[in-house]
Short mmCIF file of C-alpha atoms in Angstrom, two decimals:
data_model
loop_
_atom_site.label_atom_id
_atom_site.label_comp_id
_atom_site.label_asym_id
_atom_site.label_seq_id
_atom_site.Cartn_x
_atom_site.Cartn_y
_atom_site.Cartn_z
CA UNK A 1 6.95 11.73 10.02
CA UNK A 2 3.77 10.66 8.56
CA UNK A 3 2.20 8.72 5.43
CA UNK A 4 5.81 7.69 3.00
CA UNK A 5 8.20 10.39 2.44
CA UNK A 6 11.16 10.46 -0.28
CA UNK A 7 14.09 11.31 -0.91
CA UNK A 8 15.81 13.71 -2.03
CA UNK A 9 13.14 15.26 -4.03
CA UNK A 10 15.38 16.78 -6.66
CA UNK A 11 18.17 14.33 -8.04
CA UNK A 12 20.60 15.96 -11.58
CA UNK A 13 23.05 12.76 -12.37
CA UNK A 14 25.24 12.55 -15.19
CA UNK A 15 25.34 9.56 -17.43
CA UNK A 16 28.37 7.98 -15.31
CA UNK A 17 26.66 8.66 -11.88
CA UNK A 18 25.31 6.11 -9.13
CA UNK A 19 23.05 8.22 -6.40
CA UNK A 20 20.28 6.03 -4.30
CA UNK A 21 16.36 7.02 -4.29
CA UNK A 22 15.56 6.45 -0.95
CA UNK A 23 11.31 6.05 0.41
CA UNK A 24 10.48 4.77 3.69
CA UNK A 25 6.49 4.54 4.69
CA UNK A 26 5.67 5.37 8.40
CA UNK A 27 1.93 3.02 7.86
CA UNK A 28 2.44 0.02 8.57
CA UNK A 29 1.51 -1.45 5.05
CA UNK A 30 2.60 -4.69 4.01
CA UNK A 31 3.87 -4.03 0.35
CA UNK A 32 5.95 -1.12 -1.00
CA UNK A 33 5.87 -0.41 -5.10
CA UNK A 34 8.61 1.87 -7.13
CA UNK A 35 6.55 4.02 -10.07
CA UNK A 36 7.58 6.50 -12.91
CA UNK A 37 5.82 9.32 -14.17
CA UNK A 38 6.17 11.17 -16.89
CA UNK A 39 4.48 13.98 -18.72
CA UNK A 40 1.52 13.38 -20.80
CA UNK A 41 2.10 8.77 -20.05
CA UNK A 42 0.79 6.60 -17.38
CA UNK A 43 2.59 5.40 -14.57
CA UNK A 44 4.18 3.44 -15.27
CA UNK A 45 4.17 0.20 -12.34
CA UNK A 46 8.29 -0.93 -12.16
CA UNK A 47 8.37 -3.00 -8.74
CA UNK A 48 6.62 -4.25 -6.13
CA UNK A 49 8.37 -6.07 -3.01
CA UNK A 50 4.82 -7.78 -0.61
CA UNK A 51 6.97 -8.34 3.08
CA UNK A 52 9.95 -7.32 1.70
CA UNK A 53 10.16 -10.05 -1.17
CA UNK A 54 10.10 -8.47 -4.78
CA UNK A 55 6.79 -9.85 -6.15
CA UNK A 56 6.80 -7.90 -9.89
CA UNK A 57 9.70 -6.40 -11.93
CA UNK A 58 7.98 -4.75 -15.41
CA UNK A 59 10.67 -5.66 -17.54
CA UNK A 60 12.50 -2.63 -16.09
CA UNK A 61 16.22 -1.88 -16.94
CA UNK A 62 18.70 -3.52 -15.25
CA UNK A 63 20.40 0.00 -14.37
CA UNK A 64 17.79 0.71 -12.17
CA UNK A 65 17.63 -1.93 -9.00
CA UNK A 66 15.38 -1.32 -5.52
CA UNK A 67 16.27 -2.95 -2.36
CA UNK A 68 14.00 -3.95 0.60
CA UNK A 69 15.66 -4.13 3.25
CA UNK A 70 12.46 -4.38 5.73
CA UNK A 71 8.44 -3.37 4.90
CA UNK A 72 9.25 0.43 6.40
CA UNK A 73 11.73 1.32 4.01
CA UNK A 74 12.78 0.83 -0.14
CA UNK A 75 15.51 1.88 -2.16
CA UNK A 76 16.09 2.26 -6.22
CA UNK A 77 19.92 2.51 -6.99
CA UNK A 78 20.43 3.97 -10.26
CA UNK A 79 23.47 3.13 -12.47
CA UNK A 80 24.56 4.54 -15.55
CA UNK A 81 21.13 5.59 -16.90
CA UNK A 82 20.49 7.81 -19.77
CA UNK A 83 19.07 10.99 -20.18
CA UNK A 84 14.97 8.93 -20.93
CA UNK A 85 15.43 7.76 -17.65
CA UNK A 86 14.65 11.38 -16.64
CA UNK A 87 10.64 11.92 -14.23
CA UNK A 88 8.91 11.93 -11.55
CA UNK A 89 9.79 8.21 -9.19
CA UNK A 90 6.75 7.78 -6.90
CA UNK A 91 7.35 5.67 -4.05
CA UNK A 92 3.85 4.32 -2.80
CA UNK A 93 2.85 1.51 0.10
CA UNK A 94 -0.69 -0.09 0.15
CA UNK A 95 -1.92 -2.98 2.99
CA UNK A 96 -3.45 -5.61 0.26
CA UNK A 97 -5.88 -8.39 1.68
CA UNK A 98 -6.80 -9.69 -2.05
CA UNK A 99 -9.60 -9.11 -0.66
CA UNK A 100 -13.32 -6.55 -0.57
CA UNK A 101 -10.67 -3.57 -0.35
CA UNK A 102 -9.70 -0.21 -2.23
CA UNK A 103 -6.21 -1.34 -2.22
CA UNK A 104 -5.58 1.96 -1.55
CA UNK A 105 -1.92 3.42 -2.95
CA UNK A 106 -0.28 5.88 -0.56
CA UNK A 107 2.34 8.15 -2.17
CA UNK A 108 5.36 10.35 -1.20
CA UNK A 109 5.38 13.13 -3.23
CA UNK A 110 8.23 12.15 -5.25
CA UNK A 111 11.81 12.35 -6.88
CA UNK A 112 12.56 14.34 -9.68
CA UNK A 113 15.36 12.91 -11.32
CA UNK A 114 16.81 14.26 -15.01
CA UNK A 115 20.01 12.60 -16.33
CA UNK A 116 22.49 14.94 -17.45
CA UNK B 1 -4.02 -0.45 -27.65
CA UNK B 2 -3.47 0.19 -23.79
CA UNK B 3 -4.00 -1.05 -21.18
CA UNK B 4 -6.14 2.60 -20.17
CA UNK B 5 -6.87 5.51 -22.29
CA UNK B 6 -7.01 8.58 -20.80
CA UNK B 7 -6.69 11.52 -22.68
CA UNK B 8 -4.29 13.76 -20.72
CA UNK B 9 -5.67 17.70 -21.46
CA UNK B 10 -4.96 20.23 -20.38
CA UNK B 11 -8.31 21.34 -19.85
CA UNK B 12 -9.53 24.56 -18.22
CA UNK B 13 -13.08 25.68 -17.34
CA UNK B 14 -14.53 28.59 -15.74
CA UNK B 15 -14.97 28.16 -12.38
CA UNK B 16 -18.88 26.69 -11.14
CA UNK B 17 -18.59 24.68 -14.42
CA UNK B 18 -19.75 20.95 -15.15
CA UNK B 19 -15.96 19.21 -15.58
CA UNK B 20 -16.06 15.52 -17.30
CA UNK B 21 -13.04 13.51 -16.55
CA UNK B 22 -12.47 10.07 -18.84
CA UNK B 23 -10.98 6.71 -19.16
CA UNK B 24 -10.87 3.22 -20.96
CA UNK B 25 -9.78 0.54 -20.93
CA UNK B 26 -9.18 -2.57 -22.94
CA UNK B 27 -8.89 -5.41 -19.68
CA UNK B 28 -12.16 -7.40 -18.47
CA UNK B 29 -10.96 -8.47 -15.88
CA UNK B 30 -10.49 -4.92 -13.89
CA UNK B 31 -12.98 -4.50 -11.54
CA UNK B 32 -11.96 -2.17 -8.85
CA UNK B 33 -12.08 1.62 -10.04
CA UNK B 34 -10.32 4.76 -8.75
CA UNK B 35 -9.67 8.19 -9.39
CA UNK B 36 -6.78 10.00 -8.22
CA UNK B 37 -6.18 13.70 -7.41
CA UNK B 38 -2.07 14.71 -8.00
CA UNK B 39 -1.60 19.01 -7.37
CA UNK B 40 1.65 20.05 -8.11
CA UNK B 41 4.48 19.26 -6.46
CA UNK B 42 2.89 16.86 -4.77
CA UNK B 43 1.84 12.75 -5.16
CA UNK B 44 -0.90 11.18 -6.10
CA UNK B 45 -4.22 10.78 -3.64
CA UNK B 46 -7.19 8.89 -3.16
CA UNK B 47 -10.36 10.39 -4.68
CA UNK B 48 -13.23 8.39 -5.19
CA UNK B 49 -13.05 4.78 -5.68
CA UNK B 50 -16.82 2.28 -7.73
CA UNK B 51 -15.90 -1.12 -7.49
CA UNK B 52 -17.62 -2.93 -10.58
CA UNK B 53 -20.61 -1.00 -12.02
CA UNK B 54 -22.19 1.63 -11.28
CA UNK B 55 -22.37 5.48 -9.62
CA UNK B 56 -20.96 6.97 -6.17
CA UNK B 57 -21.20 10.09 -5.41
CA UNK B 58 -18.98 12.33 -2.41
CA UNK B 59 -20.07 15.20 -2.56
CA UNK B 60 -19.15 17.25 -5.81
CA UNK B 61 -17.83 14.85 -7.43
CA UNK B 62 -19.40 11.28 -9.39
CA UNK B 63 -17.79 8.01 -10.50
CA UNK B 64 -19.70 5.79 -13.10
CA UNK B 65 -18.53 2.80 -13.71
CA UNK B 66 -19.97 1.02 -17.26
CA UNK B 67 -18.41 -2.23 -17.44
CA UNK B 68 -20.04 -3.49 -20.79
CA UNK B 69 -18.18 -0.17 -22.49
CA UNK B 70 -15.37 -0.40 -20.02
CA UNK B 71 -15.16 3.87 -19.78
CA UNK B 72 -15.23 5.10 -16.06
CA UNK B 73 -16.32 8.80 -15.82
CA UNK B 74 -15.07 11.35 -12.35
CA UNK B 75 -17.44 14.48 -12.29
CA UNK B 76 -17.34 17.58 -10.99
CA UNK B 77 -19.48 19.83 -10.08
CA UNK B 78 -19.65 24.08 -9.51
CA UNK B 79 -16.10 23.41 -10.13
CA UNK B 80 -13.75 25.86 -8.02
CA UNK B 81 -9.86 26.96 -8.54
CA UNK B 82 -8.41 24.49 -5.56
CA UNK B 83 -9.73 21.56 -7.96
CA UNK B 84 -7.17 22.26 -10.41
CA UNK B 85 -5.07 19.57 -10.74
CA UNK B 86 -4.32 16.02 -12.73
CA UNK B 87 -6.68 14.05 -12.23
CA UNK B 88 -5.53 10.21 -12.60
CA UNK B 89 -7.90 6.87 -13.36
CA UNK B 90 -6.23 3.52 -12.14
CA UNK B 91 -8.34 0.68 -11.85
CA UNK B 92 -7.27 -3.45 -10.90
CA UNK B 93 -8.49 -6.56 -11.25
CA UNK B 94 -5.73 -8.16 -8.72
CA UNK B 95 -4.29 -6.98 -4.97
CA UNK B 96 -0.92 -5.74 -6.86
CA UNK B 97 -1.23 -4.85 -10.99
CA UNK B 98 -2.95 -0.98 -10.93
CA UNK B 99 -2.77 0.59 -13.94
CA UNK B 100 -3.12 4.11 -14.29
CA UNK B 101 -4.02 6.08 -16.80
CA UNK B 102 -2.01 9.28 -18.40
CA UNK B 103 -3.87 11.18 -16.10
CA UNK B 104 -6.09 14.68 -17.47
CA UNK B 105 -4.52 18.15 -15.77
CA UNK B 106 -7.52 20.46 -15.04
CA UNK B 107 -7.59 24.61 -14.31
CA UNK B 108 -10.29 25.27 -13.19
CA UNK B 109 -10.34 29.56 -13.78
CA UNK B 110 -11.81 32.07 -11.59
#
């Protein structure tokens, strides 16, 4: 396995369900991210983890709960979602140095979520 | 005002055309400017990167940054059907604060 892998690729859930999205990176990076991608809207940064510590939470509703047990794994736990939460959820990783570098994000293929 | 503005298109051009994609931004602290390409049912991948103002060329692709106007561009010469994808501009000031445009969906017709 190489790069960033996300499972499941597709998920359909009712508003009362509890589900989780999983992300795993094999790049040795120290930072991991969750982004939400909706049609014709900018990618929305949801959460950032650096060395397993959450460093950013962009006012995301509490029905989204992230978990980062180690630098290689990231989860997004979903509970009582709304239909407007239907979107593509992208996981990414990077190796930020704070110096003169791209800070390139390496993305997974995303988990397509549909909330009925 | 959105932090990063990008026309979502869609944009359709014939094969061989020159394509111009653009973004404007409001945060003067942005220093690093990138273009990501996203094929259908895939995650975005870094295509071009520019630090501060100036031009950068890579094959058929040219990225331009004009910080005085807060305006960035991506030009694709001799466009090919394989260039059909969504192109997202991205920019950041610090190590973890990447901000994206909405993406422009491009179709190059044979």
